[in-house]
N, CA and C atoms as an extended XYZ file, in Angstrom:
366
Properties=species:S:1:pos:R:3:atomname:S:1:resname:S:1:resid:I:1 pbc="F F F"
N       -13.948       -0.232        9.394 N   UNK     1
C       -13.060       -0.858        8.431 CA  UNK     1
C       -12.092       -1.819        8.543 C   UNK     1
N       -12.214       -2.394        8.292 N   UNK     2
C       -11.048       -3.864        7.864 CA  UNK     2
C        -9.428       -2.436        8.689 C   UNK     2
N        -8.970       -3.587        9.418 N   UNK     3
C        -7.455       -2.659        9.499 CA  UNK     3
C        -6.465       -3.793        8.752 C   UNK     3
N        -5.825       -3.147        7.542 N   UNK     4
C        -5.078       -3.236        6.493 CA  UNK     4
C        -3.851       -2.836        6.763 C   UNK     4
N        -2.945       -2.331        8.199 N   UNK     5
C        -1.843       -2.041        8.048 CA  UNK     5
C        -1.307       -3.513        7.875 C   UNK     5
N        -0.428       -3.053        7.174 N   UNK     6
C         0.904       -4.373        6.718 CA  UNK     6
C         2.371       -3.822        7.259 C   UNK     6
N         3.313       -4.573        7.680 N   UNK     7
C         4.593       -4.451        7.556 CA  UNK     7
C         4.863       -5.024        6.886 C   UNK     7
N         6.357       -4.003        6.366 N   UNK     8
C         7.235       -3.886        5.648 CA  UNK     8
C         7.214       -5.367        4.209 C   UNK     8
N         7.546       -6.355        5.357 N   UNK     9
C         7.359       -6.983        4.582 CA  UNK     9
C         6.065       -7.590        4.025 C   UNK     9
N         5.627       -7.740        4.124 N   UNK    10
C         3.832       -8.025        3.754 CA  UNK    10
C         3.523       -6.352        2.183 C   UNK    10
N         4.136       -5.653        2.814 N   UNK    11
C         3.778       -4.805        1.436 CA  UNK    11
C         5.089       -5.342        0.267 C   UNK    11
N         6.107       -5.412        0.732 N   UNK    12
C         6.544       -6.035       -0.495 CA  UNK    12
C         5.998       -6.752       -1.207 C   UNK    12
N         5.445       -7.781       -0.214 N   UNK    13
C         5.244       -9.021       -1.748 CA  UNK    13
C         3.448       -8.454       -1.787 C   UNK    13
N         3.110       -7.856       -1.560 N   UNK    14
C         1.897       -6.990       -2.167 CA  UNK    14
C         2.365       -6.298       -3.057 C   UNK    14
N         2.840       -5.776       -3.354 N   UNK    15
C         3.976       -5.093       -4.466 CA  UNK    15
C         3.879       -6.059       -5.226 C   UNK    15
N         4.675       -6.873       -5.204 N   UNK    16
C         4.408       -8.274       -6.297 CA  UNK    16
C         3.213       -8.684       -6.784 C   UNK    16
N         2.379       -9.094       -5.607 N   UNK    17
C         1.217       -9.812       -5.842 CA  UNK    17
C         0.219       -8.716       -6.336 C   UNK    17
N         0.142       -7.419       -6.349 N   UNK    18
C        -0.214       -5.948       -7.523 CA  UNK    18
C        -0.093       -5.983       -9.067 C   UNK    18
N         1.573       -6.191       -9.074 N   UNK    19
C         2.297       -5.795      -10.546 CA  UNK    19
C         1.798       -7.611      -11.210 C   UNK    19
N         0.962       -8.262       -9.889 N   UNK    20
C         1.527      -10.096      -11.572 CA  UNK    20
C         0.638      -10.475      -11.481 C   UNK    20
N        -0.794      -10.353      -10.663 N   UNK    21
C        -1.589      -11.167      -10.433 CA  UNK    21
C        -2.722      -11.531      -11.598 C   UNK    21
N        -3.333      -12.739      -11.912 N   UNK    22
C        -3.232      -13.492      -11.286 CA  UNK    22
C        -1.969      -14.172      -11.520 C   UNK    22
N        -1.393      -15.391      -10.315 N   UNK    23
C        -0.253      -15.793      -10.583 CA  UNK    23
C         0.058      -17.084       -9.808 C   UNK    23
N         0.508      -17.964      -10.360 N   UNK    24
C         0.584      -19.220       -9.338 CA  UNK    24
C         1.163      -18.535       -8.407 C   UNK    24
N         1.138      -19.361       -7.037 N   UNK    25
C         1.962      -19.413       -5.507 CA  UNK    25
C         3.470      -20.299       -5.929 C   UNK    25
N         4.126      -20.811       -7.350 N   UNK    26
C         5.474      -21.417       -7.364 CA  UNK    26
C         5.801      -20.134       -8.230 C   UNK    26
N         5.139      -19.223       -8.857 N   UNK    27
C         5.922      -18.198       -9.536 CA  UNK    27
C         5.959      -17.015       -8.612 C   UNK    27
N         5.332      -16.832       -7.646 N   UNK    28
C         5.212      -15.522       -6.443 CA  UNK    28
C         6.465      -16.208       -5.698 C   UNK    28
N         6.881      -17.267       -5.345 N   UNK    29
C         8.332      -18.006       -4.713 CA  UNK    29
C         8.952      -17.299       -5.552 C   UNK    29
N         9.084      -17.647       -6.643 N   UNK    30
C        10.642      -17.464       -7.750 CA  UNK    30
C        10.570      -16.076       -7.803 C   UNK    30
N         9.582      -14.752       -7.813 N   UNK    31
C         9.653      -13.792       -7.561 CA  UNK    31
C         9.772      -13.204       -6.120 C   UNK    31
N         9.739      -13.585       -5.345 N   UNK    32
C        10.810      -12.883       -4.200 CA  UNK    32
C        11.670      -13.410       -3.947 C   UNK    32
N        11.661      -14.631       -4.274 N   UNK    33
C        13.493      -14.846       -4.511 CA  UNK    33
C        14.332      -13.760       -4.948 C   UNK    33
N        14.212      -13.600       -6.233 N   UNK    34
C        14.183      -12.697       -7.703 CA  UNK    34
C        14.973      -11.417       -6.775 C   UNK    34
N        13.349      -10.488       -6.110 N   UNK    35
C        13.437       -9.897       -6.034 CA  UNK    35
C        14.161       -9.181       -4.082 C   UNK    35
N        13.607      -10.173       -3.491 N   UNK    36
C        14.146      -10.133       -2.015 CA  UNK    36
C        14.857      -10.413       -1.054 C   UNK    36
N        15.086      -11.719       -2.174 N   UNK    37
C        16.071      -13.087       -1.976 CA  UNK    37
C        15.377      -13.985       -0.905 C   UNK    37
N        14.292      -14.105       -0.379 N   UNK    38
C        13.246      -14.933        0.453 CA  UNK    38
C        13.584      -15.980       -0.107 C   UNK    38
N        13.539      -16.993        0.797 N   UNK    39
C        13.318      -18.542        0.926 CA  UNK    39
C        12.305      -18.630        0.552 C   UNK    39
N        11.687      -19.995       -0.129 N   UNK    40
C        10.409      -20.274       -0.052 CA  UNK    40
C         9.787      -19.977        0.538 C   UNK    40
N        10.172      -20.593        2.759 N   UNK    41
C         9.419      -21.051        3.889 CA  UNK    41
C         9.296      -19.484        4.079 C   UNK    41
N         9.915      -18.435        3.644 N   UNK    42
C         9.678      -17.062        4.114 CA  UNK    42
C         8.302      -16.569        3.302 C   UNK    42
N         8.723      -16.962        1.331 N   UNK    43
C         7.057      -16.445        1.473 CA  UNK    43
C         5.901      -17.032        1.643 C   UNK    43
N         5.776      -18.366        1.588 N   UNK    44
C         4.544      -18.691        2.139 CA  UNK    44
C         4.187      -18.679        3.811 C   UNK    44
N         4.973      -18.328        4.267 N   UNK    45
C         4.452      -17.310        5.358 CA  UNK    45
C         4.279      -15.940        5.654 C   UNK    45
N         4.560      -14.686        4.879 N   UNK    46
C         4.060      -13.573        4.887 CA  UNK    46
C         3.057      -13.957        3.586 C   UNK    46
N         2.912      -15.412        2.650 N   UNK    47
C         1.443      -15.628        2.283 CA  UNK    47
C         0.527      -15.298        3.177 C   UNK    47
N         0.675      -16.530        3.805 N   UNK    48
C        -0.539      -17.319        4.990 CA  UNK    48
C        -0.765      -15.746        5.727 C   UNK    48
N         0.084      -15.067        5.830 N   UNK    49
C        -0.187      -14.630        7.452 CA  UNK    49
C        -1.492      -13.132        6.518 C   UNK    49
N        -0.752      -13.035        5.458 N   UNK    50
C        -1.889      -11.836        3.914 CA  UNK    50
C        -3.325      -12.235        3.515 C   UNK    50
N        -3.260      -13.712        3.838 N   UNK    51
C        -4.372      -14.264        3.644 CA  UNK    51
C        -5.478      -14.241        5.009 C   UNK    51
N        -4.848      -14.683        5.894 N   UNK    52
C        -5.370      -14.263        6.933 CA  UNK    52
C        -5.816      -12.963        7.758 C   UNK    52
N        -5.147      -11.562        7.203 N   UNK    53
C        -5.659      -10.795        7.078 CA  UNK    53
C        -6.591      -10.399        6.538 C   UNK    53
N        -7.001      -11.060        4.900 N   UNK    54
C        -8.038      -11.188        4.399 CA  UNK    54
C        -7.252       -9.999        2.748 C   UNK    54
N        -6.032       -9.639        2.954 N   UNK    55
C        -5.565       -8.797        1.855 CA  UNK    55
C        -4.760       -9.796        0.765 C   UNK    55
N        -4.929      -11.117        0.670 N   UNK    56
C        -4.217      -12.006       -0.680 CA  UNK    56
C        -4.827      -12.833        0.073 C   UNK    56
N        -5.687      -14.021       -1.363 N   UNK    57
C        -6.439      -15.232       -1.213 CA  UNK    57
C        -5.133      -16.107       -2.053 C   UNK    57
N        -5.086      -17.679       -1.416 N   UNK    58
C        -4.137      -18.664       -2.368 CA  UNK    58
C        -5.497      -18.892       -2.689 C   UNK    58
N        -5.915      -19.915       -3.507 N   UNK    59
C        -7.009      -20.262       -3.598 CA  UNK    59
C        -7.205      -21.414       -4.984 C   UNK    59
N        -6.512      -23.108       -4.882 N   UNK    60
C        -6.216      -23.537       -6.211 CA  UNK    60
C        -4.450      -23.197       -6.892 C   UNK    60
N        -3.790      -23.203       -5.848 N   UNK    61
C        -2.560      -21.925       -5.864 CA  UNK    61
C        -2.077      -20.962       -6.840 C   UNK    61
N        -3.684      -20.242       -7.216 N   UNK    62
C        -3.299      -18.813       -7.432 CA  UNK    62
C        -3.667      -18.127       -6.688 C   UNK    62
N        -2.203      -17.293       -6.679 N   UNK    63
C        -1.885      -15.865       -5.525 CA  UNK    63
C        -3.148      -14.472       -6.097 C   UNK    63
N        -3.595      -14.244       -5.176 N   UNK    64
C        -4.496      -12.657       -6.000 CA  UNK    64
C        -4.525      -11.961       -4.947 C   UNK    64
N        -4.681      -10.794       -5.088 N   UNK    65
C        -5.370       -9.386       -4.193 CA  UNK    65
C        -6.630       -9.615       -3.796 C   UNK    65
N        -6.717       -9.250       -2.724 N   UNK    66
C        -8.178       -8.865       -2.158 CA  UNK    66
C        -9.009       -7.881       -2.024 C   UNK    66
N        -7.804       -7.063       -1.971 N   UNK    67
C        -7.752       -5.653       -1.270 CA  UNK    67
C        -6.915       -4.803       -2.488 C   UNK    67
N        -7.275       -3.839       -3.560 N   UNK    68
C        -6.915       -3.131       -4.576 CA  UNK    68
C        -5.738       -2.109       -3.672 C   UNK    68
N        -4.902       -1.730       -4.069 N   UNK    69
C        -3.490       -1.415       -3.221 CA  UNK    69
C        -4.062       -0.200       -3.595 C   UNK    69
N        -5.108        0.960       -3.740 N   UNK    70
C        -5.382        2.391       -3.653 CA  UNK    70
C        -6.092        1.746       -1.584 C   UNK    70
N        -6.774        0.768       -1.801 N   UNK    71
C        -7.178        1.433       -0.808 CA  UNK    71
C        -6.383        1.441        0.763 C   UNK    71
N        -5.662       -0.118        0.278 N   UNK    72
C        -3.964       -0.441        1.076 CA  UNK    72
C        -3.796        1.313        1.784 C   UNK    72
N        -3.380        1.819        0.657 N   UNK    73
C        -2.614        3.105        0.692 CA  UNK    73
C        -3.122        4.200        1.072 C   UNK    73
N        -4.755        4.493        1.448 N   UNK    74
C        -5.691        5.617        2.135 CA  UNK    74
C        -5.363        4.998        3.375 C   UNK    74
N        -5.625        3.982        3.677 N   UNK    75
C        -5.680        3.356        4.957 CA  UNK    75
C        -4.783        3.991        5.705 C   UNK    75
N        -3.531        3.533        5.388 N   UNK    76
C        -2.360        3.860        5.573 CA  UNK    76
C        -1.690        5.056        6.043 C   UNK    76
N        -2.320        5.835        4.792 N   UNK    77
C        -1.929        7.296        4.425 CA  UNK    77
C        -2.709        8.159        6.048 C   UNK    77
N        -4.234        7.474        6.150 N   UNK    78
C        -4.814        8.190        7.540 CA  UNK    78
C        -4.525        7.655        8.349 C   UNK    78
N        -3.622        6.376        8.650 N   UNK    79
C        -3.643        5.883        9.607 CA  UNK    79
C        -2.144        7.113       10.283 C   UNK    79
N        -1.177        7.383        9.315 N   UNK    80
C        -0.521        7.778        9.234 CA  UNK    80
C        -0.661        9.334       10.074 C   UNK    80
N        -1.408       10.429        9.625 N   UNK    81
C        -2.323       11.413        9.642 CA  UNK    81
C        -2.491       11.279       10.928 C   UNK    81
N        -3.718       10.462       11.398 N   UNK    82
C        -3.832       10.409       12.781 CA  UNK    82
C        -3.249       10.031       13.801 C   UNK    82
N        -2.001        9.236       13.833 N   UNK    83
C        -1.178        8.669       14.789 CA  UNK    83
C        -0.148        9.773       14.884 C   UNK    83
N         0.646       10.558       13.219 N   UNK    84
C         2.043       11.720       13.706 CA  UNK    84
C         1.054       12.547       13.985 C   UNK    84
N        -0.179       12.842       13.686 N   UNK    85
C        -0.035       14.721       13.633 CA  UNK    85
C        -1.758       14.566       14.043 C   UNK    85
N        -2.281       13.705       14.758 N   UNK    86
C        -3.846       14.089       15.975 CA  UNK    86
C        -4.879       14.230       14.649 C   UNK    86
N        -4.439       13.363       13.660 N   UNK    87
C        -5.669       13.926       12.763 CA  UNK    87
C        -5.910       15.339       11.710 C   UNK    87
N        -4.445       15.353       12.073 N   UNK    88
C        -4.982       16.513       11.179 CA  UNK    88
C        -4.332       16.989        9.929 C   UNK    88
N        -4.818       17.037        8.848 N   UNK    89
C        -3.906       16.428        8.112 CA  UNK    89
C        -3.261       17.905        6.800 C   UNK    89
N        -3.876       19.341        7.522 N   UNK    90
C        -2.801       20.258        7.630 CA  UNK    90
C        -1.430       20.116        8.240 C   UNK    90
N        -1.451       19.968        9.682 N   UNK    91
C        -0.276       19.815       10.359 CA  UNK    91
C         0.727       18.826        9.378 C   UNK    91
N         0.386       17.481        8.843 N   UNK    92
C         0.860       16.714        7.325 CA  UNK    92
C         1.046       17.313        6.364 C   UNK    92
N         0.301       18.056        5.944 N   UNK    93
C         0.949       18.918        4.464 CA  UNK    93
C         1.616       19.930        5.022 C   UNK    93
N         2.059       20.507        6.476 N   UNK    94
C         2.792       21.716        6.544 CA  UNK    94
C         3.963       21.208        7.188 C   UNK    94
N         4.262       19.427        7.641 N   UNK    95
C         5.286       19.411        8.121 CA  UNK    95
C         5.990       18.613        6.891 C   UNK    95
N         5.043       18.285        5.563 N   UNK    96
C         5.813       18.196        4.132 CA  UNK    96
C         7.111       19.159        3.774 C   UNK    96
N         5.844       20.087        3.580 N   UNK    97
C         6.226       21.248        2.910 CA  UNK    97
C         7.199       21.372        3.786 C   UNK    97
N         7.254       21.389        5.181 N   UNK    98
C         8.756       21.953        5.329 CA  UNK    98
C        10.224       21.380        5.475 C   UNK    98
N        10.300       20.423        4.578 N   UNK    99
C        11.092       19.711        4.250 CA  UNK    99
C        11.510       20.491        3.119 C   UNK    99
N        11.257       21.325        1.836 N   UNK   100
C        11.402       22.025        1.115 CA  UNK   100
C        11.756       20.910        0.387 C   UNK   100
N        10.717       19.929       -0.269 N   UNK   101
C        11.224       18.997       -1.456 CA  UNK   101
C        10.036       19.072       -3.072 C   UNK   101
N         9.279       20.318       -2.456 N   UNK   102
C         8.520       20.220       -3.024 CA  UNK   102
C         8.613       21.409       -4.461 C   UNK   102
N         8.283       20.410       -5.395 N   UNK   103
C         8.739       21.120       -6.519 CA  UNK   103
C         7.329       21.868       -6.989 C   UNK   103
N         7.735       23.183       -8.118 N   UNK   104
C         6.727       23.697       -8.733 CA  UNK   104
C         5.615       23.009       -9.174 C   UNK   104
N         6.282       22.060      -10.294 N   UNK   105
C         5.229       21.289      -10.855 CA  UNK   105
C         3.904       20.364      -10.145 C   UNK   105
N         4.898       19.820       -8.778 N   UNK   106
C         4.354       19.069       -8.018 CA  UNK   106
C         2.705       19.821       -6.637 C   UNK   106
N         3.550       21.071       -6.665 N   UNK   107
C         2.609       22.112       -6.130 CA  UNK   107
C         1.077       22.418       -6.647 C   UNK   107
N         2.132       22.204       -8.070 N   UNK   108
C         0.811       22.956       -9.180 CA  UNK   108
C        -0.098       21.368       -8.966 C   UNK   108
N         0.023       20.695       -9.421 N   UNK   109
C        -0.585       19.301       -9.108 CA  UNK   109
C        -1.623       18.968       -7.259 C   UNK   109
N        -0.876       19.622       -6.540 N   UNK   110
C        -1.173       19.502       -5.348 CA  UNK   110
C        -2.732       20.608       -4.802 C   UNK   110
N        -2.721       21.619       -6.105 N   UNK   111
C        -3.441       22.499       -5.285 CA  UNK   111
C        -4.774       21.955       -6.901 C   UNK   111
N        -4.759       21.779       -8.345 N   UNK   112
C        -5.323       21.115       -8.780 CA  UNK   112
C        -5.992       19.634       -7.822 C   UNK   112
N        -5.819       18.981       -7.680 N   UNK   113
C        -6.402       17.584       -6.352 CA  UNK   113
C        -7.118       18.481       -5.385 C   UNK   113
N        -6.500       19.352       -5.090 N   UNK   114
C        -7.970       19.756       -3.524 CA  UNK   114
C        -8.575       20.770       -4.518 C   UNK   114
N        -8.438       21.557       -4.908 N   UNK   115
C        -9.909       22.202       -5.841 CA  UNK   115
C       -10.754       21.287       -6.519 C   UNK   115
N        -9.959       20.258       -7.177 N   UNK   116
C       -10.573       18.893       -7.740 CA  UNK   116
C       -12.014       18.103       -6.233 C   UNK   116
N       -11.070       18.151       -5.221 N   UNK   117
C       -11.606       17.937       -4.478 CA  UNK   117
C       -12.928       18.321       -3.997 C   UNK   117
N       -12.311       19.707       -3.227 N   UNK   118
C       -13.543       20.721       -3.279 CA  UNK   118
C       -14.947       20.776       -4.091 C   UNK   118
N       -14.359       20.679       -5.577 N   UNK   119
C       -15.682       20.894       -6.075 CA  UNK   119
C       -16.599       19.746       -6.190 C   UNK   119
N       -16.037       18.401       -6.434 N   UNK   120
C       -16.776       16.958       -6.096 CA  UNK   120
C       -17.748       16.882       -4.329 C   UNK   120
N       -17.293       17.876       -3.920 N   UNK   121
C       -17.973       17.687       -2.874 CA  UNK   121
C       -19.145       18.912       -2.385 C   UNK   121
N       -18.866       19.798       -3.255 N   UNK   122
C       -20.545       21.598       -3.265 CA  UNK   122
C       -21.554       20.504       -3.705 C   UNK   122
């Protein structure tokens, strides 16, 4: 699998791209200036890095994503569980639950998601 690790600045730009694609590179410069207070040179530097990684594409001054948001989120989630919790999803969930920030509705939603994924694999 391709390394989809993004630095914070890259993720911020991809968020703008995902929300607005396809968009002209000049429009991306404007949006990054408004949302992130970036100069034109910063925008093009980050865009170039994303294109080199194969995450975004700038073709004929039209910017699009090459990787969907969901794939990046899946990759980063798996990587964080692997790195911080030795690959143990239960250890990650336990650490999250220990924060005490889970509402009853969120718990019910998580239970439903788990049950759906278990049914799908049977």
